[in-house]
């Protein structure tokens, strides 16, 4: 892999699910090449790739969209680079299933375009929650709604609370049986920089990167 990494030249254009922003910022410091990252919900980034926007790598928060790109011959080399954990972070009170009462406003990413939003919606449905939902474009915006007071709490990625050193008593790790696994898959987008993009995915699969990804809050 060292030889492949040494060939990395021009900047790689990486489409990245919002939940992975902090982790990627740490990872790129050890990658021997320049990355230009665009963050957003997986659904919106997928749509941009289909419409022809020039990305070299797609780091999605789900498996469905990257594999759809592979099936359409738009991408190759799928890898599961992380498995996400859903948490409920709250401004006050004890976080947990009982917190999600009808008088609470809870933010979540748009379930139609963001895998963490879909997981949050699944969990709320299985819990029978009557809390008022406030949809954000992605988990970053959902977290902002809670931080600004526009919502009483938010469903976000555990990586986000780890990155902000939020005390454990302020968030609840949503039990994994309440939502489908959040397999985050990365692919090489077909184009002129495929070899460099593949070297970057190899780097994500290496021991150093995997250890950092675990420490960032992923399984």
CSV table of C-alpha atoms in Angstrom, one decimal, residues 92-208:
chain,number,residue,atom,x,y,z
A,92,UNK,CA,-31.8,18.8,30.0
A,93,UNK,CA,-33.4,15.9,31.8
A,94,UNK,CA,-32.3,12.2,31.8
A,95,UNK,CA,-31.8,10.9,28.2
A,96,UNK,CA,-33.5,7.7,27.3
A,97,UNK,CA,-36.7,6.2,26.0
A,98,UNK,CA,-38.9,8.0,28.6
A,99,UNK,CA,-37.4,11.3,27.7
A,100,UNK,CA,-39.2,11.1,24.3
A,101,UNK,CA,-42.6,12.3,25.5
A,102,UNK,CA,-45.2,14.4,23.7
A,103,UNK,CA,-43.9,17.7,25.2
A,104,UNK,CA,-40.4,17.3,23.7
A,105,UNK,CA,-39.1,18.6,20.4
A,106,UNK,CA,-36.5,16.3,19.0
A,107,UNK,CA,-34.3,17.0,15.9
A,108,UNK,CA,-33.3,14.3,13.5
A,109,UNK,CA,-31.7,14.3,10.0
A,110,UNK,CA,-34.2,13.9,7.1
A,111,UNK,CA,-35.1,10.2,7.0
A,112,UNK,CA,-35.5,10.3,3.2
A,113,UNK,CA,-31.9,11.3,2.5
A,114,UNK,CA,-29.9,10.7,5.7
A,115,UNK,CA,-29.3,7.2,7.1
A,116,UNK,CA,-29.0,8.4,10.7
A,117,UNK,CA,-32.4,10.1,10.3
A,118,UNK,CA,-33.9,6.9,9.0
A,119,UNK,CA,-32.4,5.0,12.0
A,120,UNK,CA,-33.9,7.7,14.4
A,121,UNK,CA,-37.3,7.4,12.7
A,122,UNK,CA,-37.2,3.6,13.1
A,123,UNK,CA,-36.2,3.9,16.7
A,124,UNK,CA,-39.0,6.4,17.5
A,125,UNK,CA,-41.6,4.3,15.8
A,126,UNK,CA,-40.6,1.2,17.7
A,127,UNK,CA,-40.6,3.1,21.0
A,128,UNK,CA,-44.0,4.6,20.2
A,129,UNK,CA,-42.6,8.1,20.8
A,130,UNK,CA,-45.0,11.0,20.5
A,131,UNK,CA,-42.2,13.7,20.6
A,132,UNK,CA,-42.5,16.4,18.0
A,133,UNK,CA,-40.0,15.9,15.2
A,134,UNK,CA,-37.9,18.6,13.7
A,135,UNK,CA,-36.2,17.5,10.5
A,136,UNK,CA,-32.7,18.8,9.5
A,137,UNK,CA,-30.9,18.3,6.3
A,138,UNK,CA,-28.3,16.1,7.9
A,139,UNK,CA,-27.0,15.1,11.4
A,140,UNK,CA,-24.9,18.2,11.6
A,141,UNK,CA,-27.9,20.4,11.3
A,142,UNK,CA,-29.9,18.2,13.7
A,143,UNK,CA,-27.2,18.6,16.3
A,144,UNK,CA,-27.2,22.4,15.6
A,145,UNK,CA,-31.0,22.6,16.3
A,146,UNK,CA,-30.5,21.1,19.7
A,147,UNK,CA,-27.4,23.2,20.5
A,148,UNK,CA,-29.2,26.4,19.6
A,149,UNK,CA,-32.3,25.5,21.6
A,150,UNK,CA,-34.5,25.2,18.6
A,151,UNK,CA,-35.0,21.6,19.7
A,152,UNK,CA,-34.9,20.0,23.2
A,153,UNK,CA,-32.6,17.2,21.9
A,154,UNK,CA,-31.4,15.5,18.8
A,155,UNK,CA,-30.7,12.0,17.4
A,156,UNK,CA,-27.2,12.2,16.0
A,157,UNK,CA,-24.1,10.0,15.5
A,158,UNK,CA,-22.1,9.0,18.6
A,159,UNK,CA,-19.1,10.3,16.8
A,160,UNK,CA,-20.5,13.8,17.1
A,161,UNK,CA,-20.9,13.7,20.8
A,162,UNK,CA,-17.4,12.1,21.2
A,163,UNK,CA,-15.9,14.9,19.1
A,164,UNK,CA,-17.5,17.6,21.3
A,165,UNK,CA,-16.6,15.8,24.6
A,166,UNK,CA,-20.3,15.8,25.6
A,167,UNK,CA,-20.7,14.3,29.1
A,168,UNK,CA,-22.1,10.7,29.1
A,169,UNK,CA,-25.0,11.8,31.3
A,170,UNK,CA,-26.3,14.1,28.5
A,171,UNK,CA,-26.8,11.4,25.8
A,172,UNK,CA,-28.3,7.9,25.4
A,173,UNK,CA,-26.9,5.2,23.2
A,174,UNK,CA,-29.9,4.0,21.4
A,175,UNK,CA,-30.1,0.2,21.6
A,176,UNK,CA,-29.0,-1.4,18.4
A,177,UNK,CA,-32.1,-3.6,18.1
A,178,UNK,CA,-34.3,-0.5,17.6
A,179,UNK,CA,-32.9,0.4,14.2
A,180,UNK,CA,-31.3,-1.3,11.2
A,181,UNK,CA,-27.4,-1.4,11.3
A,182,UNK,CA,-25.8,1.7,10.0
A,183,UNK,CA,-23.1,0.3,7.7
A,184,UNK,CA,-21.1,3.2,6.3
A,185,UNK,CA,-19.8,2.2,2.8
A,186,UNK,CA,-17.1,4.0,0.8
A,187,UNK,CA,-16.6,3.6,-3.0
A,188,UNK,CA,-14.3,4.8,-5.7
A,189,UNK,CA,-16.2,6.9,-8.2
A,190,UNK,CA,-15.3,6.0,-11.8
A,191,UNK,CA,-13.2,8.7,-13.3
A,192,UNK,CA,-9.6,9.9,-13.9
A,193,UNK,CA,-8.4,9.6,-10.3
A,194,UNK,CA,-9.5,6.0,-9.6
A,195,UNK,CA,-6.0,4.7,-8.6
A,196,UNK,CA,-5.5,7.5,-6.1
A,197,UNK,CA,-9.0,7.1,-4.8
A,198,UNK,CA,-8.4,3.4,-4.3
A,199,UNK,CA,-5.2,4.1,-2.4
A,200,UNK,CA,-7.3,6.3,-0.1
A,201,UNK,CA,-9.8,3.5,0.6
A,202,UNK,CA,-6.9,1.2,1.3
A,203,UNK,CA,-5.6,3.7,3.8
A,204,UNK,CA,-9.1,3.7,5.5
A,205,UNK,CA,-8.8,0.0,5.8
A,206,UNK,CA,-5.4,0.1,7.5
A,207,UNK,CA,-4.7,-0.5,11.1
A,208,UNK,CA,-4.0,3.1,12.0
